[in-house]
């Protein structure tokens, strides 16, 4: 199965009125890492993806998806 990882972190941050720094603090990471994940330049670990979904109180599938483009 091939594909690219797309994320909706920016949308979820906006819904929750959070900055990248706010999210980074909650998941124990850096703002730069959150920025890189949002831009698709860094693929998060399973643990980090789960932490991000947990912060937004949703499933990983609502935050991340595999696309064919």
PDB file of N, CA, C and O in Angstrom:
ATOM      1  N   UNK A   1       0.848  -1.182   0.000  1.00  0.00           N
ATOM      2  CA  UNK A   1       0.000   0.000   0.000  1.00  0.00           C
ATOM      3  C   UNK A   1       0.894   1.246   0.000  1.00  0.00           C
ATOM      4  O   UNK A   1       1.739   1.398   0.853  1.00  0.00           O
ATOM      5  N   UNK A   2       0.722   2.049  -1.020  1.00  0.00           N
ATOM      6  CA  UNK A   2       1.491   3.286  -1.099  1.00  0.00           C
ATOM      7  C   UNK A   2       0.578   4.481  -0.843  1.00  0.00           C
ATOM      8  O   UNK A   2      -0.624   4.403  -1.021  1.00  0.00           O
ATOM      9  N   UNK A   3       1.176   5.568  -0.479  1.00  0.00           N
ATOM     10  CA  UNK A   3       0.400   6.787  -0.258  1.00  0.00           C
ATOM     11  C   UNK A   3       1.202   7.785   0.534  1.00  0.00           C
ATOM     12  O   UNK A   3       2.326   7.526   0.948  1.00  0.00           O
ATOM     13  N   UNK A   4       0.618   8.922   0.686  1.00  0.00           N
ATOM     14  CA  UNK A   4       1.226   9.999   1.452  1.00  0.00           C
ATOM     15  C   UNK A   4       0.384  10.266   2.691  1.00  0.00           C
ATOM     16  O   UNK A   4      -0.830  10.082   2.680  1.00  0.00           O
ATOM     17  N   UNK A   5       1.046  10.726   3.726  1.00  0.00           N
ATOM     18  CA  UNK A   5       0.339  11.037   4.959  1.00  0.00           C
ATOM     19  C   UNK A   5      -0.090  12.504   4.930  1.00  0.00           C
ATOM     20  O   UNK A   5       0.740  13.394   4.802  1.00  0.00           O
ATOM     21  N   UNK A   6      -1.380  12.713   5.007  1.00  0.00           N
ATOM     22  CA  UNK A   6      -1.935  14.067   5.065  1.00  0.00           C
ATOM     23  C   UNK A   6      -2.469  14.269   6.478  1.00  0.00           C
ATOM     24  O   UNK A   6      -2.963  13.336   7.093  1.00  0.00           O
ATOM     25  N   UNK A   7      -2.365  15.494   6.955  1.00  0.00           N
ATOM     26  CA  UNK A   7      -2.900  15.729   8.298  1.00  0.00           C
ATOM     27  C   UNK A   7      -3.790  16.959   8.328  1.00  0.00           C
ATOM     28  O   UNK A   7      -3.729  17.810   7.440  1.00  0.00           O
ATOM     29  N   UNK A   8      -4.601  17.013   9.358  1.00  0.00           N
ATOM     30  CA  UNK A   8      -5.538  18.114   9.553  1.00  0.00           C
ATOM     31  C   UNK A   8      -5.259  18.812  10.884  1.00  0.00           C
ATOM     32  O   UNK A   8      -6.176  19.339  11.521  1.00  0.00           O
ATOM     33  N   UNK A   9      -4.008  18.821  11.268  1.00  0.00           N
ATOM     34  CA  UNK A   9      -3.645  19.398  12.570  1.00  0.00           C
ATOM     35  C   UNK A   9      -3.993  20.886  12.632  1.00  0.00           C
ATOM     36  O   UNK A   9      -4.528  21.353  13.641  1.00  0.00           O
ATOM     37  N   UNK A  10      -3.722  21.606  11.571  1.00  0.00           N
ATOM     38  CA  UNK A  10      -3.999  23.043  11.583  1.00  0.00           C
ATOM     39  C   UNK A  10      -5.496  23.310  11.812  1.00  0.00           C
ATOM     40  O   UNK A  10      -5.861  24.220  12.562  1.00  0.00           O
ATOM     41  N   UNK A  11      -6.338  22.524  11.181  1.00  0.00           N
ATOM     42  CA  UNK A  11      -7.791  22.671  11.350  1.00  0.00           C
ATOM     43  C   UNK A  11      -8.186  22.372  12.790  1.00  0.00           C
ATOM     44  O   UNK A  11      -8.944  23.122  13.408  1.00  0.00           O
ATOM     45  N   UNK A  12      -7.642  21.287  13.316  1.00  0.00           N
ATOM     46  CA  UNK A  12      -7.964  20.914  14.697  1.00  0.00           C
ATOM     47  C   UNK A  12      -7.434  21.944  15.685  1.00  0.00           C
ATOM     48  O   UNK A  12      -8.087  22.239  16.687  1.00  0.00           O
ATOM     49  N   UNK A  13      -6.267  22.505  15.399  1.00  0.00           N
ATOM     50  CA  UNK A  13      -5.747  23.559  16.286  1.00  0.00           C
ATOM     51  C   UNK A  13      -6.673  24.763  16.272  1.00  0.00           C
ATOM     52  O   UNK A  13      -6.976  25.349  17.312  1.00  0.00           O
ATOM     53  N   UNK A  14      -7.143  25.128  15.087  1.00  0.00           N
ATOM     54  CA  UNK A  14      -8.048  26.281  14.975  1.00  0.00           C
ATOM     55  C   UNK A  14      -9.352  26.019  15.728  1.00  0.00           C
ATOM     56  O   UNK A  14      -9.855  26.902  16.433  1.00  0.00           O
ATOM     57  N   UNK A  15      -9.885  24.811  15.580  1.00  0.00           N
ATOM     58  CA  UNK A  15     -11.127  24.456  16.292  1.00  0.00           C
ATOM     59  C   UNK A  15     -10.960  24.559  17.799  1.00  0.00           C
ATOM     60  O   UNK A  15     -11.902  24.860  18.526  1.00  0.00           O
ATOM     61  N   UNK A  16      -9.742  24.277  18.253  1.00  0.00           N
ATOM     62  CA  UNK A  16      -9.465  24.273  19.690  1.00  0.00           C
ATOM     63  C   UNK A  16      -8.725  25.535  20.148  1.00  0.00           C
ATOM     64  O   UNK A  16      -8.264  25.587  21.291  1.00  0.00           O
ATOM     65  N   UNK A  17      -8.631  26.529  19.242  1.00  0.00           N
ATOM     66  CA  UNK A  17      -7.987  27.806  19.550  1.00  0.00           C
ATOM     67  C   UNK A  17      -6.597  27.592  20.172  1.00  0.00           C
ATOM     68  O   UNK A  17      -6.292  28.106  21.241  1.00  0.00           O
ATOM     69  N   UNK A  18      -5.800  26.806  19.476  1.00  0.00           N
ATOM     70  CA  UNK A  18      -4.459  26.480  19.968  1.00  0.00           C
ATOM     71  C   UNK A  18      -3.396  26.940  18.981  1.00  0.00           C
ATOM     72  O   UNK A  18      -3.596  26.880  17.775  1.00  0.00           O
ATOM     73  N   UNK A  19      -2.263  27.365  19.510  1.00  0.00           N
ATOM     74  CA  UNK A  19      -1.105  27.673  18.670  1.00  0.00           C
ATOM     75  C   UNK A  19      -0.265  26.402  18.528  1.00  0.00           C
ATOM     76  O   UNK A  19      -0.480  25.410  19.245  1.00  0.00           O
ATOM     77  N   UNK A  20       0.697  26.452  17.630  1.00  0.00           N
ATOM     78  CA  UNK A  20       1.622  25.318  17.507  1.00  0.00           C
ATOM     79  C   UNK A  20       2.370  25.110  18.820  1.00  0.00           C
ATOM     80  O   UNK A  20       2.605  23.978  19.230  1.00  0.00           O
ATOM     81  N   UNK A  21       2.710  26.202  19.491  1.00  0.00           N
ATOM     82  CA  UNK A  21       3.417  26.103  20.770  1.00  0.00           C
ATOM     83  C   UNK A  21       2.541  25.448  21.832  1.00  0.00           C
ATOM     84  O   UNK A  21       3.028  24.638  22.637  1.00  0.00           O
ATOM     85  N   UNK A  22       1.252  25.789  21.846  1.00  0.00           N
ATOM     86  CA  UNK A  22       0.318  25.174  22.805  1.00  0.00           C
ATOM     87  C   UNK A  22       0.276  23.655  22.597  1.00  0.00           C
ATOM     88  O   UNK A  22       0.361  22.882  23.556  1.00  0.00           O
ATOM     89  N   UNK A  23       0.118  23.255  21.328  1.00  0.00           N
ATOM     90  CA  UNK A  23       0.044  21.827  21.021  1.00  0.00           C
ATOM     91  C   UNK A  23       1.357  21.138  21.372  1.00  0.00           C
ATOM     92  O   UNK A  23       1.357  20.056  21.974  1.00  0.00           O
ATOM     93  N   UNK A  24       2.459  21.767  21.022  1.00  0.00           N
ATOM     94  CA  UNK A  24       3.773  21.185  21.312  1.00  0.00           C
ATOM     95  C   UNK A  24       3.945  20.922  22.810  1.00  0.00           C
ATOM     96  O   UNK A  24       4.429  19.863  23.214  1.00  0.00           O
ATOM     97  N   UNK A  25       3.533  21.874  23.619  1.00  0.00           N
ATOM     98  CA  UNK A  25       3.655  21.725  25.067  1.00  0.00           C
ATOM     99  C   UNK A  25       2.815  20.546  25.560  1.00  0.00           C
ATOM    100  O   UNK A  25       3.256  19.750  26.378  1.00  0.00           O
ATOM    101  N   UNK A  26       1.608  20.410  25.035  1.00  0.00           N
ATOM    102  CA  UNK A  26       0.711  19.335  25.482  1.00  0.00           C
ATOM    103  C   UNK A  26       1.200  17.940  25.072  1.00  0.00           C
ATOM    104  O   UNK A  26       0.910  16.970  25.764  1.00  0.00           O
ATOM    105  N   UNK A  27       1.915  17.857  23.950  1.00  0.00           N
ATOM    106  CA  UNK A  27       2.383  16.536  23.512  1.00  0.00           C
ATOM    107  C   UNK A  27       3.843  16.298  23.883  1.00  0.00           C
ATOM    108  O   UNK A  27       4.400  15.261  23.549  1.00  0.00           O
ATOM    109  N   UNK A  28       4.450  17.264  24.549  1.00  0.00           N
ATOM    110  CA  UNK A  28       5.840  17.091  24.979  1.00  0.00           C
ATOM    111  C   UNK A  28       6.830  17.147  23.843  1.00  0.00           C
ATOM    112  O   UNK A  28       7.828  16.426  23.836  1.00  0.00           O
ATOM    113  N   UNK A  29       6.556  18.019  22.879  1.00  0.00           N
ATOM    114  CA  UNK A  29       7.439  18.157  21.732  1.00  0.00           C
ATOM    115  C   UNK A  29       7.770  19.635  21.530  1.00  0.00           C
ATOM    116  O   UNK A  29       7.454  20.464  22.377  1.00  0.00           O
ATOM    117  N   UNK A  30       8.378  19.949  20.412  1.00  0.00           N
ATOM    118  CA  UNK A  30       8.740  21.346  20.135  1.00  0.00           C
ATOM    119  C   UNK A  30       7.774  21.960  19.114  1.00  0.00           C
ATOM    120  O   UNK A  30       7.145  21.235  18.330  1.00  0.00           O
ATOM    121  N   UNK A  31       7.707  23.289  19.121  1.00  0.00           N
ATOM    122  CA  UNK A  31       6.873  23.982  18.146  1.00  0.00           C
ATOM    123  C   UNK A  31       7.381  23.683  16.745  1.00  0.00           C
ATOM    124  O   UNK A  31       6.607  23.514  15.809  1.00  0.00           O
ATOM    125  N   UNK A  32       8.692  23.590  16.604  1.00  0.00           N
ATOM    126  CA  UNK A  32       9.276  23.301  15.295  1.00  0.00           C
ATOM    127  C   UNK A  32       8.836  21.925  14.785  1.00  0.00           C
ATOM    128  O   UNK A  32       8.593  21.748  13.587  1.00  0.00           O
ATOM    129  N   UNK A  33       8.743  20.963  15.683  1.00  0.00           N
ATOM    130  CA  UNK A  33       8.296  19.622  15.284  1.00  0.00           C
ATOM    131  C   UNK A  33       6.841  19.657  14.838  1.00  0.00           C
ATOM    132  O   UNK A  33       6.474  19.048  13.825  1.00  0.00           O
ATOM    133  N   UNK A  34       6.003  20.379  15.583  1.00  0.00           N
ATOM    134  CA  UNK A  34       4.590  20.499  15.203  1.00  0.00           C
ATOM    135  C   UNK A  34       4.488  21.174  13.831  1.00  0.00           C
ATOM    136  O   UNK A  34       3.718  20.732  12.970  1.00  0.00           O
ATOM    137  N   UNK A  35       5.265  22.216  13.616  1.00  0.00           N
ATOM    138  CA  UNK A  35       5.274  22.901  12.321  1.00  0.00           C
ATOM    139  C   UNK A  35       5.662  21.928  11.205  1.00  0.00           C
ATOM    140  O   UNK A  35       5.013  21.886  10.152  1.00  0.00           O
ATOM    141  N   UNK A  36       6.711  21.154  11.426  1.00  0.00           N
ATOM    142  CA  UNK A  36       7.187  20.201  10.403  1.00  0.00           C
ATOM    143  C   UNK A  36       6.128  19.138  10.112  1.00  0.00           C
ATOM    144  O   UNK A  36       5.927  18.757   8.959  1.00  0.00           O
ATOM    145  N   UNK A  37       5.444  18.677  11.152  1.00  0.00           N
ATOM    146  CA  UNK A  37       4.378  17.681  10.950  1.00  0.00           C
ATOM    147  C   UNK A  37       3.240  18.302  10.149  1.00  0.00           C
ATOM    148  O   UNK A  37       2.737  17.701   9.199  1.00  0.00           O
ATOM    149  N   UNK A  38       2.831  19.506  10.514  1.00  0.00           N
ATOM    150  CA  UNK A  38       1.740  20.179   9.805  1.00  0.00           C
ATOM    151  C   UNK A  38       2.058  20.368   8.323  1.00  0.00           C
ATOM    152  O   UNK A  38       1.188  20.231   7.471  1.00  0.00           O
ATOM    153  N   UNK A  39       3.294  20.678   8.023  1.00  0.00           N
ATOM    154  CA  UNK A  39       3.706  20.920   6.641  1.00  0.00           C
ATOM    155  C   UNK A  39       4.023  19.637   5.883  1.00  0.00           C
ATOM    156  O   UNK A  39       4.360  19.677   4.705  1.00  0.00           O
ATOM    157  N   UNK A  40       3.929  18.491   6.558  1.00  0.00           N
ATOM    158  CA  UNK A  40       4.197  17.216   5.912  1.00  0.00           C
ATOM    159  C   UNK A  40       5.669  16.926   5.711  1.00  0.00           C
ATOM    160  O   UNK A  40       6.036  16.043   4.943  1.00  0.00           O
ATOM    161  N   UNK A  41       6.527  17.672   6.397  1.00  0.00           N
ATOM    162  CA  UNK A  41       7.960  17.468   6.266  1.00  0.00           C
ATOM    163  C   UNK A  41       8.491  16.432   7.237  1.00  0.00           C
ATOM    164  O   UNK A  41       9.635  16.009   7.152  1.00  0.00           O
ATOM    165  N   UNK A  42       7.671  16.068   8.192  1.00  0.00           N
ATOM    166  CA  UNK A  42       8.069  15.090   9.210  1.00  0.00           C
ATOM    167  C   UNK A  42       6.875  14.198   9.509  1.00  0.00           C
ATOM    168  O   UNK A  42       5.764  14.699   9.750  1.00  0.00           O
ATOM    169  N   UNK A  43       7.090  12.895   9.468  1.00  0.00           N
ATOM    170  CA  UNK A  43       6.032  11.937   9.792  1.00  0.00           C
ATOM    171  C   UNK A  43       6.172  11.586  11.267  1.00  0.00           C
ATOM    172  O   UNK A  43       7.220  11.094  11.690  1.00  0.00           O
ATOM    173  N   UNK A  44       5.129  11.845  12.044  1.00  0.00           N
ATOM    174  CA  UNK A  44       5.239  11.596  13.485  1.00  0.00           C
ATOM    175  C   UNK A  44       5.251  10.106  13.807  1.00  0.00           C
ATOM    176  O   UNK A  44       4.748   9.289  13.041  1.00  0.00           O
ATOM    177  N   UNK A  45       5.825   9.791  14.952  1.00  0.00           N
ATOM    178  CA  UNK A  45       5.781   8.407  15.429  1.00  0.00           C
ATOM    179  C   UNK A  45       4.339   8.062  15.780  1.00  0.00           C
ATOM    180  O   UNK A  45       3.482   8.951  15.911  1.00  0.00           O
ATOM    181  N   UNK A  46       4.084   6.790  15.938  1.00  0.00           N
ATOM    182  CA  UNK A  46       2.747   6.351  16.335  1.00  0.00           C
ATOM    183  C   UNK A  46       2.363   6.977  17.670  1.00  0.00           C
ATOM    184  O   UNK A  46       1.239   7.467  17.836  1.00  0.00           O
ATOM    185  N   UNK A  47       3.295   7.006  18.593  1.00  0.00           N
ATOM    186  CA  UNK A  47       3.029   7.579  19.915  1.00  0.00           C
ATOM    187  C   UNK A  47       2.678   9.064  19.804  1.00  0.00           C
ATOM    188  O   UNK A  47       1.712   9.531  20.413  1.00  0.00           O
ATOM    189  N   UNK A  48       3.427   9.789  19.006  1.00  0.00           N
ATOM    190  CA  UNK A  48       3.167  11.222  18.854  1.00  0.00           C
ATOM    191  C   UNK A  48       1.814  11.461  18.166  1.00  0.00           C
ATOM    192  O   UNK A  48       1.057  12.356  18.560  1.00  0.00           O
ATOM    193  N   UNK A  49       1.499  10.660  17.163  1.00  0.00           N
ATOM    194  CA  UNK A  49       0.208  10.791  16.480  1.00  0.00           C
ATOM    195  C   UNK A  49      -0.940  10.525  17.454  1.00  0.00           C
ATOM    196  O   UNK A  49      -1.954  11.237  17.448  1.00  0.00           O
ATOM    197  N   UNK A  50      -0.776   9.517  18.297  1.00  0.00           N
ATOM    198  CA  UNK A  50      -1.802   9.212  19.298  1.00  0.00           C
ATOM    199  C   UNK A  50      -1.944  10.346  20.301  1.00  0.00           C
ATOM    200  O   UNK A  50      -3.058  10.705  20.706  1.00  0.00           O
ATOM    201  N   UNK A  51      -0.825  10.925  20.708  1.00  0.00           N
ATOM    202  CA  UNK A  51      -0.871  12.054  21.645  1.00  0.00           C
ATOM    203  C   UNK A  51      -1.590  13.250  21.034  1.00  0.00           C
ATOM    204  O   UNK A  51      -2.391  13.917  21.697  1.00  0.00           O
ATOM    205  N   UNK A  52      -1.316  13.522  19.766  1.00  0.00           N
ATOM    206  CA  UNK A  52      -1.975  14.642  19.087  1.00  0.00           C
ATOM    207  C   UNK A  52      -3.483  14.413  19.032  1.00  0.00           C
ATOM    208  O   UNK A  52      -4.274  15.303  19.356  1.00  0.00           O
ATOM    209  N   UNK A  53      -3.889  13.213  18.634  1.00  0.00           N
ATOM    210  CA  UNK A  53      -5.323  12.902  18.580  1.00  0.00           C
ATOM    211  C   UNK A  53      -5.947  13.001  19.963  1.00  0.00           C
ATOM    212  O   UNK A  53      -7.079  13.499  20.113  1.00  0.00           O
ATOM    213  N   UNK A  54      -5.238  12.578  20.969  1.00  0.00           N
ATOM    214  CA  UNK A  54      -5.747  12.621  22.342  1.00  0.00           C
ATOM    215  C   UNK A  54      -5.976  14.068  22.795  1.00  0.00           C
ATOM    216  O   UNK A  54      -6.974  14.362  23.437  1.00  0.00           O
ATOM    217  N   UNK A  55      -5.057  14.950  22.452  1.00  0.00           N
ATOM    218  CA  UNK A  55      -5.218  16.365  22.811  1.00  0.00           C
ATOM    219  C   UNK A  55      -6.508  16.918  22.210  1.00  0.00           C
ATOM    220  O   UNK A  55      -7.242  17.664  22.868  1.00  0.00           O
ATOM    221  N   UNK A  56      -6.812  16.524  20.974  1.00  0.00           N
ATOM    222  CA  UNK A  56      -8.004  17.019  20.303  1.00  0.00           C
ATOM    223  C   UNK A  56      -9.248  16.181  20.631  1.00  0.00           C
ATOM    224  O   UNK A  56     -10.330  16.448  20.102  1.00  0.00           O
ATOM    225  N   UNK A  57      -9.063  15.169  21.481  1.00  0.00           N
ATOM    226  CA  UNK A  57     -10.159  14.292  21.902  1.00  0.00           C
ATOM    227  C   UNK A  57     -10.876  13.690  20.695  1.00  0.00           C
ATOM    228  O   UNK A  57     -12.111  13.734  20.584  1.00  0.00           O
ATOM    229  N   UNK A  58     -10.070  13.153  19.795  1.00  0.00           N
ATOM    230  CA  UNK A  58     -10.613  12.512  18.601  1.00  0.00           C
ATOM    231  C   UNK A  58      -9.738  11.317  18.238  1.00  0.00           C
ATOM    232  O   UNK A  58      -8.787  10.993  18.950  1.00  0.00           O
ATOM    233  N   UNK A  59     -10.059  10.660  17.142  1.00  0.00           N
ATOM    234  CA  UNK A  59      -9.275   9.504  16.716  1.00  0.00           C
ATOM    235  C   UNK A  59      -8.111   9.947  15.821  1.00  0.00           C
ATOM    236  O   UNK A  59      -8.140  11.031  15.224  1.00  0.00           O
ATOM    237  N   UNK A  60      -7.122   9.097  15.704  1.00  0.00           N
ATOM    238  CA  UNK A  60      -5.978   9.380  14.836  1.00  0.00           C
ATOM    239  C   UNK A  60      -6.452   9.560  13.394  1.00  0.00           C
ATOM    240  O   UNK A  60      -5.946  10.426  12.667  1.00  0.00           O
ATOM    241  N   UNK A  61      -7.450   8.778  12.990  1.00  0.00           N
ATOM    242  CA  UNK A  61      -7.945   8.847  11.615  1.00  0.00           C
ATOM    243  C   UNK A  61      -8.592  10.194  11.293  1.00  0.00           C
ATOM    244  O   UNK A  61      -8.673  10.593  10.133  1.00  0.00           O
ATOM    245  N   UNK A  62      -9.082  10.888  12.311  1.00  0.00           N
ATOM    246  CA  UNK A  62      -9.674  12.214  12.089  1.00  0.00           C
ATOM    247  C   UNK A  62      -8.593  13.276  11.899  1.00  0.00           C
ATOM    248  O   UNK A  62      -8.853  14.332  11.336  1.00  0.00           O
ATOM    249  N   UNK A  63      -7.395  12.998  12.373  1.00  0.00           N
ATOM    250  CA  UNK A  63      -6.296  13.963  12.288  1.00  0.00           C
ATOM    251  C   UNK A  63      -5.366  13.635  11.122  1.00  0.00           C
ATOM    252  O   UNK A  63      -4.869  14.536  10.450  1.00  0.00           O
ATOM    253  N   UNK A  64      -5.161  12.336  10.870  1.00  0.00           N
ATOM    254  CA  UNK A  64      -4.240  11.902   9.819  1.00  0.00           C
ATOM    255  C   UNK A  64      -4.961  11.006   8.830  1.00  0.00           C
ATOM    256  O   UNK A  64      -5.839  10.243   9.213  1.00  0.00           O
ATOM    257  N   UNK A  65      -4.565  11.079   7.563  1.00  0.00           N
ATOM    258  CA  UNK A  65      -5.117  10.171   6.562  1.00  0.00           C
ATOM    259  C   UNK A  65      -4.063   9.865   5.508  1.00  0.00           C
ATOM    260  O   UNK A  65      -3.142  10.649   5.289  1.00  0.00           O
ATOM    261  N   UNK A  66      -4.211   8.727   4.873  1.00  0.00           N
ATOM    262  CA  UNK A  66      -3.316   8.337   3.796  1.00  0.00           C
ATOM    263  C   UNK A  66      -3.986   8.715   2.482  1.00  0.00           C
ATOM    264  O   UNK A  66      -5.145   8.356   2.252  1.00  0.00           O
ATOM    265  N   UNK A  67      -3.256   9.450   1.649  1.00  0.00           N
ATOM    266  CA  UNK A  67      -3.793   9.853   0.352  1.00  0.00           C
ATOM    267  C   UNK A  67      -2.972   9.211  -0.753  1.00  0.00           C
ATOM    268  O   UNK A  67      -1.832   8.801  -0.541  1.00  0.00           O
ATOM    269  N   UNK A  68      -3.546   9.137  -1.927  1.00  0.00           N
ATOM    270  CA  UNK A  68      -2.844   8.508  -3.047  1.00  0.00           C
ATOM    271  C   UNK A  68      -2.092   9.506  -3.907  1.00  0.00           C
ATOM    272  O   UNK A  68      -1.432   9.123  -4.862  1.00  0.00           O
ATOM    273  N   UNK A  69      -2.153  10.799  -3.593  1.00  0.00           N
ATOM    274  CA  UNK A  69      -1.460  11.814  -4.415  1.00  0.00           C
ATOM    275  C   UNK A  69      -0.052  12.041  -3.986  1.00  0.00           C
ATOM    276  O   UNK A  69       0.445  11.633  -3.044  1.00  0.00           O
TER     277      UNK A  69
END
